[in-house]
CSV table of C-alpha atoms in Angstrom, one decimal:
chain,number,residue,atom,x,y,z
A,506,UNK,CA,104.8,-10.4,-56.6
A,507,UNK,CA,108.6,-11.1,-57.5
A,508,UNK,CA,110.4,-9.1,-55.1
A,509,UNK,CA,112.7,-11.0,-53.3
A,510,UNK,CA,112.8,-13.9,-55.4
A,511,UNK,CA,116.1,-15.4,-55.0
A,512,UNK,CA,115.6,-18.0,-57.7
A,513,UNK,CA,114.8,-15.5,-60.9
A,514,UNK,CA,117.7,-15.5,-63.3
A,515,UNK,CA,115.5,-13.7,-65.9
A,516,UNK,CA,112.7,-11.5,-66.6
A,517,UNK,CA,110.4,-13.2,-69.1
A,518,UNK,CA,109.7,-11.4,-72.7
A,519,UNK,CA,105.9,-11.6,-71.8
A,520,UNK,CA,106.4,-8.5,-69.6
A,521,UNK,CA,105.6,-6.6,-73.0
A,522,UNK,CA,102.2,-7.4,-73.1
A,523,UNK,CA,101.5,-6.5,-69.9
A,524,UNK,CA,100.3,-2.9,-70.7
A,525,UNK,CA,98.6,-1.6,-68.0
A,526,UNK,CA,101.7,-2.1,-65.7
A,527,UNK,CA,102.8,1.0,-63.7
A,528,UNK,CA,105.0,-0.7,-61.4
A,529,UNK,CA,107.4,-3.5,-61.7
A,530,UNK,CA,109.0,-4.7,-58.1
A,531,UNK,CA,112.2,-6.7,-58.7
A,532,UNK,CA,113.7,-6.0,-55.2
A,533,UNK,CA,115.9,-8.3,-53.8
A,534,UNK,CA,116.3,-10.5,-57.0
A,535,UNK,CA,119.8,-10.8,-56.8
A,536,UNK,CA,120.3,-13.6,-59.2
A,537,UNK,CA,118.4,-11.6,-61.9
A,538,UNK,CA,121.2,-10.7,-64.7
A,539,UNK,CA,119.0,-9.7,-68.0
A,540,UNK,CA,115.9,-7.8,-68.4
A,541,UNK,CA,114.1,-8.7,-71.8
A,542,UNK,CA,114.1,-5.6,-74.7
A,543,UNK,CA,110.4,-6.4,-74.6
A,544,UNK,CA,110.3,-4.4,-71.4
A,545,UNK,CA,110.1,-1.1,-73.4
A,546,UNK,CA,106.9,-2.1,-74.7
A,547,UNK,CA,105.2,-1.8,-71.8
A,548,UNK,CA,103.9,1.9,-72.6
A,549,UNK,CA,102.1,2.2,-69.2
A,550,UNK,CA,105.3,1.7,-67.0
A,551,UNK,CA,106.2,4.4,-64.8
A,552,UNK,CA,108.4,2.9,-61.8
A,553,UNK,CA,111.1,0.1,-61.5
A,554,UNK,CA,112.6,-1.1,-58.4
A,555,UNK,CA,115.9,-3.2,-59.6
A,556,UNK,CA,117.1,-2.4,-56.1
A,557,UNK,CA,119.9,-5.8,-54.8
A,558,UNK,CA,120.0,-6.9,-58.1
A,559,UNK,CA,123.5,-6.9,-57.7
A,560,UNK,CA,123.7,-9.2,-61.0
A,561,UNK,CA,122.1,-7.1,-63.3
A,562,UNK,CA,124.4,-6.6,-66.3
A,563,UNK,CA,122.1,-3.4,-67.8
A,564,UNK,CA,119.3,-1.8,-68.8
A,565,UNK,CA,117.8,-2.5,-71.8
A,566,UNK,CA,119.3,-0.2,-74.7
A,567,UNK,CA,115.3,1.9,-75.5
A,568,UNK,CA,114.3,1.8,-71.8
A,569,UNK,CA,115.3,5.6,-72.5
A,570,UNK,CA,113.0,6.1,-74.9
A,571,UNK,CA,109.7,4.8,-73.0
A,572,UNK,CA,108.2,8.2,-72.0
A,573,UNK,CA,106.5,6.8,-69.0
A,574,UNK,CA,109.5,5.4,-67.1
A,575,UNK,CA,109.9,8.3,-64.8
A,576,UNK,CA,111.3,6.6,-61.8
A,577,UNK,CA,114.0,4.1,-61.0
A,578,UNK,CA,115.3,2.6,-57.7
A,579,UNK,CA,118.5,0.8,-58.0
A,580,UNK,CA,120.2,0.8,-55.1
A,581,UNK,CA,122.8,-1.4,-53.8
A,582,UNK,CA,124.1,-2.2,-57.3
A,583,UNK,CA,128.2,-1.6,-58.0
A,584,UNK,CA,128.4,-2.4,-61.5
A,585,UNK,CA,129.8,0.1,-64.4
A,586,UNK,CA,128.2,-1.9,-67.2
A,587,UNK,CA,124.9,-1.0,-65.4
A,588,UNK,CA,125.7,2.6,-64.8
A,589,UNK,CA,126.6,3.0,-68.1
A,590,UNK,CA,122.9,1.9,-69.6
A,591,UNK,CA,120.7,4.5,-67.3
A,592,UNK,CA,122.6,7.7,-68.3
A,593,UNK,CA,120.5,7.8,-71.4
A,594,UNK,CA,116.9,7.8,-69.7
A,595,UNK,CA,115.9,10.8,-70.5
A,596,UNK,CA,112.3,11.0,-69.2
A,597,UNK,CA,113.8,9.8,-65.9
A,598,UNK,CA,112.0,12.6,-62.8
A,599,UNK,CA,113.4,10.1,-59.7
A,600,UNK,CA,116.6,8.2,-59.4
A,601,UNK,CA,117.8,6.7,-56.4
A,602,UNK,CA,121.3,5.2,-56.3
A,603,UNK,CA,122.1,5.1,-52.6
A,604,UNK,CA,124.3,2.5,-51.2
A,605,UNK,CA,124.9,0.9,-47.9
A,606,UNK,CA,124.6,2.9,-44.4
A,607,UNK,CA,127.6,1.8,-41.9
A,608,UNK,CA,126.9,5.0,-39.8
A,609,UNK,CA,124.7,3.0,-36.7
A,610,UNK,CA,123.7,6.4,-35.6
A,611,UNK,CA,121.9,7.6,-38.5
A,612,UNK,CA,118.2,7.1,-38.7
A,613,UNK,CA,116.7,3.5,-40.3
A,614,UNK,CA,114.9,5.3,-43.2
A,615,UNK,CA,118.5,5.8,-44.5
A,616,UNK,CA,119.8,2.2,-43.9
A,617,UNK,CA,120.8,0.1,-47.1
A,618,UNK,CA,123.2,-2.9,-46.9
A,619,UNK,CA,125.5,-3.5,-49.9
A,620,UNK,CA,128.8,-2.1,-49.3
A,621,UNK,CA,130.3,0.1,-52.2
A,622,UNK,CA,133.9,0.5,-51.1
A,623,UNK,CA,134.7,4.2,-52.1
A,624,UNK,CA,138.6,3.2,-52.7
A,625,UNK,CA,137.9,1.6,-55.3
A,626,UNK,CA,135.1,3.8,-56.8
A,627,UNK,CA,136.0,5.2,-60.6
A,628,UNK,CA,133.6,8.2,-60.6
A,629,UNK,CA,134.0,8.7,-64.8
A,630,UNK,CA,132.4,5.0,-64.7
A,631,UNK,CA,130.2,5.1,-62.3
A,632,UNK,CA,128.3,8.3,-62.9
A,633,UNK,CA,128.4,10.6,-66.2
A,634,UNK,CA,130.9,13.7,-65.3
A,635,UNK,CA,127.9,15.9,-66.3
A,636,UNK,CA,124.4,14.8,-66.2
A,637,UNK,CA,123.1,16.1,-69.5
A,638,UNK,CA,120.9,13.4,-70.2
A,639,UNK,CA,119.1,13.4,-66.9
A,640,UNK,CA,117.4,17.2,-67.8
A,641,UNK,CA,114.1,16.4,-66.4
A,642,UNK,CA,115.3,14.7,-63.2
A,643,UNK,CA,113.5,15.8,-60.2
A,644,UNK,CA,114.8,13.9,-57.3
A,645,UNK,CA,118.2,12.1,-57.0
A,646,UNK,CA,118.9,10.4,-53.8
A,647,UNK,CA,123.0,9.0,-54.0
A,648,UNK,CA,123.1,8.2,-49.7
A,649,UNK,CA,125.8,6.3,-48.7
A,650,UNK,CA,127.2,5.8,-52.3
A,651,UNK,CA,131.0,6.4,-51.3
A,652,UNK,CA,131.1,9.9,-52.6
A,653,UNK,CA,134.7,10.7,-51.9
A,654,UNK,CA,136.6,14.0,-52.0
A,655,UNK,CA,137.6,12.9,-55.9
A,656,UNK,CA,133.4,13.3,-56.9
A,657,UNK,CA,134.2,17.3,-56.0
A,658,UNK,CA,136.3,16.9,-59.1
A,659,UNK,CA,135.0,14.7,-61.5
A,660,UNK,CA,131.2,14.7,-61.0
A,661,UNK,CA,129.5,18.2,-62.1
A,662,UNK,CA,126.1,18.5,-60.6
A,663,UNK,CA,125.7,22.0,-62.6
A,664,UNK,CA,123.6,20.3,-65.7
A,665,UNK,CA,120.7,19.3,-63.8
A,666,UNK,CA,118.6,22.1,-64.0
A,667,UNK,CA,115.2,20.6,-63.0
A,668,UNK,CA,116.1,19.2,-59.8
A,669,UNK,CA,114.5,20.0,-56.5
A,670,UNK,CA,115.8,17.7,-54.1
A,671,UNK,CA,119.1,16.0,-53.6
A,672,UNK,CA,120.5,13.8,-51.3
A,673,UNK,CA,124.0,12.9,-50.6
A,674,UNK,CA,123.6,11.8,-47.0
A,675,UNK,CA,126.4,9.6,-45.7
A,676,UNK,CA,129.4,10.3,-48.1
A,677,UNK,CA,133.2,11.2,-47.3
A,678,UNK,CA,134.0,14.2,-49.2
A,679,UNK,CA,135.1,17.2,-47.4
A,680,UNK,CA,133.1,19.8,-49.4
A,681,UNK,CA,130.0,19.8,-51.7
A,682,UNK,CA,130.3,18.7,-55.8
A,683,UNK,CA,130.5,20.9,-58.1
A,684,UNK,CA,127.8,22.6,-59.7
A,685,UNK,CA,125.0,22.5,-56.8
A,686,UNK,CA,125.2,25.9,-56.1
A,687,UNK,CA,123.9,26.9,-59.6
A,688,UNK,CA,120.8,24.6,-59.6
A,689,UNK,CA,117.9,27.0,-59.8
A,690,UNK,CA,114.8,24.7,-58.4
A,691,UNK,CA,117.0,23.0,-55.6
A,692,UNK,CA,114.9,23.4,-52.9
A,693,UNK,CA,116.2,20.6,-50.6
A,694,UNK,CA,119.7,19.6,-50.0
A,695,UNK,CA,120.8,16.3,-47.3
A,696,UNK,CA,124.2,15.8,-46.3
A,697,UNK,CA,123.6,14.5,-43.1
A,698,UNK,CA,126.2,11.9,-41.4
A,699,UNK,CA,128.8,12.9,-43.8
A,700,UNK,CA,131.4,13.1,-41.1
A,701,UNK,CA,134.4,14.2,-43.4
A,702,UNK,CA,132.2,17.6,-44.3
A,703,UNK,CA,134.0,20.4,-43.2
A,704,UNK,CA,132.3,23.6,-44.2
A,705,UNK,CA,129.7,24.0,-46.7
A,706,UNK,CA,130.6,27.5,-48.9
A,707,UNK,CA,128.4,27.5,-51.6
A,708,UNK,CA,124.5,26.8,-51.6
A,709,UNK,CA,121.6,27.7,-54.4
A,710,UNK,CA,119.5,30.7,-53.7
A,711,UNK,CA,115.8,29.2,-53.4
A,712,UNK,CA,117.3,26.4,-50.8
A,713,UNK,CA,114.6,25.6,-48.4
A,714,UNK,CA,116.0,23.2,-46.3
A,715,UNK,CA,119.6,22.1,-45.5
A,716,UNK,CA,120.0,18.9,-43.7
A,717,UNK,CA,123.4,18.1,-42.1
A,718,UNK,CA,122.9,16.5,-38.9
A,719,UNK,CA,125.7,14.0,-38.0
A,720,UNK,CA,128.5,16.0,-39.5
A,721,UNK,CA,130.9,15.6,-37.1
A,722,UNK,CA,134.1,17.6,-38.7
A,723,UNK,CA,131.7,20.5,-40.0
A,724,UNK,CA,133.0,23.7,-39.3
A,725,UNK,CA,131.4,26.6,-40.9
A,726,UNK,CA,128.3,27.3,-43.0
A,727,UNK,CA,127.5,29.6,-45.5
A,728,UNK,CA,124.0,30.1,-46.0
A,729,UNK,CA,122.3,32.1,-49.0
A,730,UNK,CA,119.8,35.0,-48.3
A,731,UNK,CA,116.6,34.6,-50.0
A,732,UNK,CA,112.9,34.6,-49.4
A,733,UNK,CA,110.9,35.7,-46.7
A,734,UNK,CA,109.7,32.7,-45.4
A,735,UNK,CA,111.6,30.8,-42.4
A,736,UNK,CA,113.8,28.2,-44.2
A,737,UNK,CA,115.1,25.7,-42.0
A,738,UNK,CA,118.7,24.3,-41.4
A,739,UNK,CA,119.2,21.3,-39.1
A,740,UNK,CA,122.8,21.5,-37.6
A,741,UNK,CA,122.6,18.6,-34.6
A,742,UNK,CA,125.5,16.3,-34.0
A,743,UNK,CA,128.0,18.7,-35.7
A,744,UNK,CA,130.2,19.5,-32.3
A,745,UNK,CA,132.8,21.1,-34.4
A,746,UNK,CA,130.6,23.8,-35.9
A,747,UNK,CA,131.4,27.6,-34.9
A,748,UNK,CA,130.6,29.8,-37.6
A,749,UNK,CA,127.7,30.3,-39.6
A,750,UNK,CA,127.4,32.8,-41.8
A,751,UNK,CA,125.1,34.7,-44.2
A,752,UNK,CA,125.5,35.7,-47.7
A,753,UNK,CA,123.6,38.1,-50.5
A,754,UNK,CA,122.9,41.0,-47.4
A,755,UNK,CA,123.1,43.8,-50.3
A,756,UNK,CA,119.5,45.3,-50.2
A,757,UNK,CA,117.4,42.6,-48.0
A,758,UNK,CA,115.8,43.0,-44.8
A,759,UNK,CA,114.0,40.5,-42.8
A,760,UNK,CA,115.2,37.5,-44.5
A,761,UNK,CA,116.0,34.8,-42.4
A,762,UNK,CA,116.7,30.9,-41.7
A,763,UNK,CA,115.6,28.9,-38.8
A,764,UNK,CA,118.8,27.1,-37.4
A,765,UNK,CA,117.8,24.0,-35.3
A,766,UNK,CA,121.3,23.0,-33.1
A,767,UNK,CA,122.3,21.4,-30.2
A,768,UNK,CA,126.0,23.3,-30.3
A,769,UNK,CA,124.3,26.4,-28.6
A,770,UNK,CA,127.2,28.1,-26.6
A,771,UNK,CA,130.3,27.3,-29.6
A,772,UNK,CA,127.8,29.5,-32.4
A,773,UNK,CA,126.2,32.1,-30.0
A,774,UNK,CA,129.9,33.4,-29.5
A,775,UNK,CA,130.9,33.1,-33.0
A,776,UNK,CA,127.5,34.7,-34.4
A,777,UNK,CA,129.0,38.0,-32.6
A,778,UNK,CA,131.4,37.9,-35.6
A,779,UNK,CA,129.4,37.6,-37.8
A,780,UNK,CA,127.0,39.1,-40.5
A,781,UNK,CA,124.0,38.2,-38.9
A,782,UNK,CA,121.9,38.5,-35.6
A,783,UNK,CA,120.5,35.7,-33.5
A,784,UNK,CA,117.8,34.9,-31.3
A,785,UNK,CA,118.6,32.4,-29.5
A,786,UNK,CA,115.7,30.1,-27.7
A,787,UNK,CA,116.5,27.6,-25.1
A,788,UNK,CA,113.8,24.6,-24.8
A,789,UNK,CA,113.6,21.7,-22.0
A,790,UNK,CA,114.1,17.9,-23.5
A,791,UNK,CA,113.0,14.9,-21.6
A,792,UNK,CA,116.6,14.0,-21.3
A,793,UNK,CA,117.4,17.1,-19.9
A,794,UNK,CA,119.5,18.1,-22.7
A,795,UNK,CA,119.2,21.4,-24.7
A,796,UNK,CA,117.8,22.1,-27.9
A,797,UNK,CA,119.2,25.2,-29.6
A,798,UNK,CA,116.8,26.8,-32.3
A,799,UNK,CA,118.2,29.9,-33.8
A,800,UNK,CA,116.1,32.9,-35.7
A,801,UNK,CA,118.6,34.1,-38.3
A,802,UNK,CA,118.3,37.5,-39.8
A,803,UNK,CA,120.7,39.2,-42.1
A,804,UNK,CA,121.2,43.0,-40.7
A,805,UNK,CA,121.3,45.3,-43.4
């Protein structure tokens, strides 16, 4: 077990023999600065978790040609050299990036504790402009990464046509990246706590779920029409919101979202505006608050 240990400067080249190793934990070894090319030889490894190496120079240079090394977790790591090694891993299906959570109001799941300061952030360094060498990724978490209104501009999300889940929870721009809107298999999309988001315009069609809780200066959603299952779209915390609208109403009937929202009497007004119809259920809580859940359907 090496996670966590403080006194590792380097990984030692024996780590090639190992071959039946799926899963090297490095957590937390924040004095570790090299990892041996021998690494690539271990054919059996699928996951690495470099996360609070905060040392860690790079990768090593034909990590992106070991076919099994589907999934990496480096968070809490601000270094461009490093970034600059993991473009190229081309197998890669999971990559999370996420950074440090100063919101104390967002749940503990999403709590990291490095801080990336997003002023001083250079987005062509940190991250490839478009991800073309990341084809196969599946799963991309960048939470609290310092994703300011400048990644809507230099970061293109467009290239990364396998993905199904994405989560940018905890950011500062005030509208989405480019690209996300085109990704065909995006089924679930987190933006929660980013409290500079003011409206989101543009979302995939086979979206399933849309998390932005905690979005304090969201204003108006625009949400896509497509199957005929109930997809879900969590709105609490966002006191600003009054509009939500729906898109793609040419020819579909009975296609709907469930909205859950505790901003019940600023969207029932606004809904009346709007292209949709709502059903709006009022439940009990303990605290003798109100939760809002809203049946959305588009009326054709």
């Amino acid at each position: 077990m090496l996670e966590g240990c403080s006194g590792l400067f380097e990984v030692h080249q024996s780590v090639g023999h190992l071959k039946s190793l799926i899963f090297l934990n490095l957590k937390g070894c924040w004095r570790l600065k090299i990892l041996p090319q021998s690494i690539c030889e271990a054919k059996s490894l699928e996951i690495l978790n470099i996360s609070e190496c905060s040392q860690l120079e790079k990768l090593p240079e034909h990590m992106g040609n070991m076919e099994s090394f589907t999934e990496l977790i480096a968070d809490r790591i601000n270094n461009e050299h490093f970034f600059a090694s993991i473009e190229h891993l081309k197998y890669i299906r999971k990559l999370s990036l996420s950074g440090y959570n100063f919101n104390a109001d967002a749940p503990l799941y999403t709590s990291w504790s490095s801080p990336i300061s997003s002023s001083v952030l250079d987005w062509k360094a940190l991250l490839p402009t478009c991800f073309t060498g990341w084809r196969l990724l599946r799963k991309l978490r960048l939470a609290y990464y310092g994703l300011s209104e400048r990644a809507t501009n230099s970061v293109d999300f467009g290239c990364l046509s396998s993905l199904e889940e994405l989560n940018l929870s905890g950011n500062n721009f005030s509208s989405l990246p480019s690209g996300i809107d085109v990704l065909p298999k995006l089924g679930l999309l987190r933006v929660s706590y980013c409290s500079n988001l003011v409206s989101i315009s543009e979302l995939p069609s086979n979206l399933k779920f849309l998390d932005a809780i905690g979005c304090t200066s969201m204003e108006k959603v625009r949400l896509p029409v497509q199957s005929k299952n109930n997809e879900n779209l969590s709105l609490y915390r966002s006191p600003n919101l009054t509009e939500i609208e729906g898109i793609g109403m040419e020819g579909l009937s009975n296609h709907g979202w469930i909205v859950s929202s505790d901003t019940a009497s600023d969207l029932s007004n606004n809904y009346k505006k709007s292209f949709v119809e709502v059903l709006f259920l009022s439940l009990p809580h303990t605290n003798k608050d109100t939760i809002g859940i809203y049946y959305i359907y588009i009326s054709v």
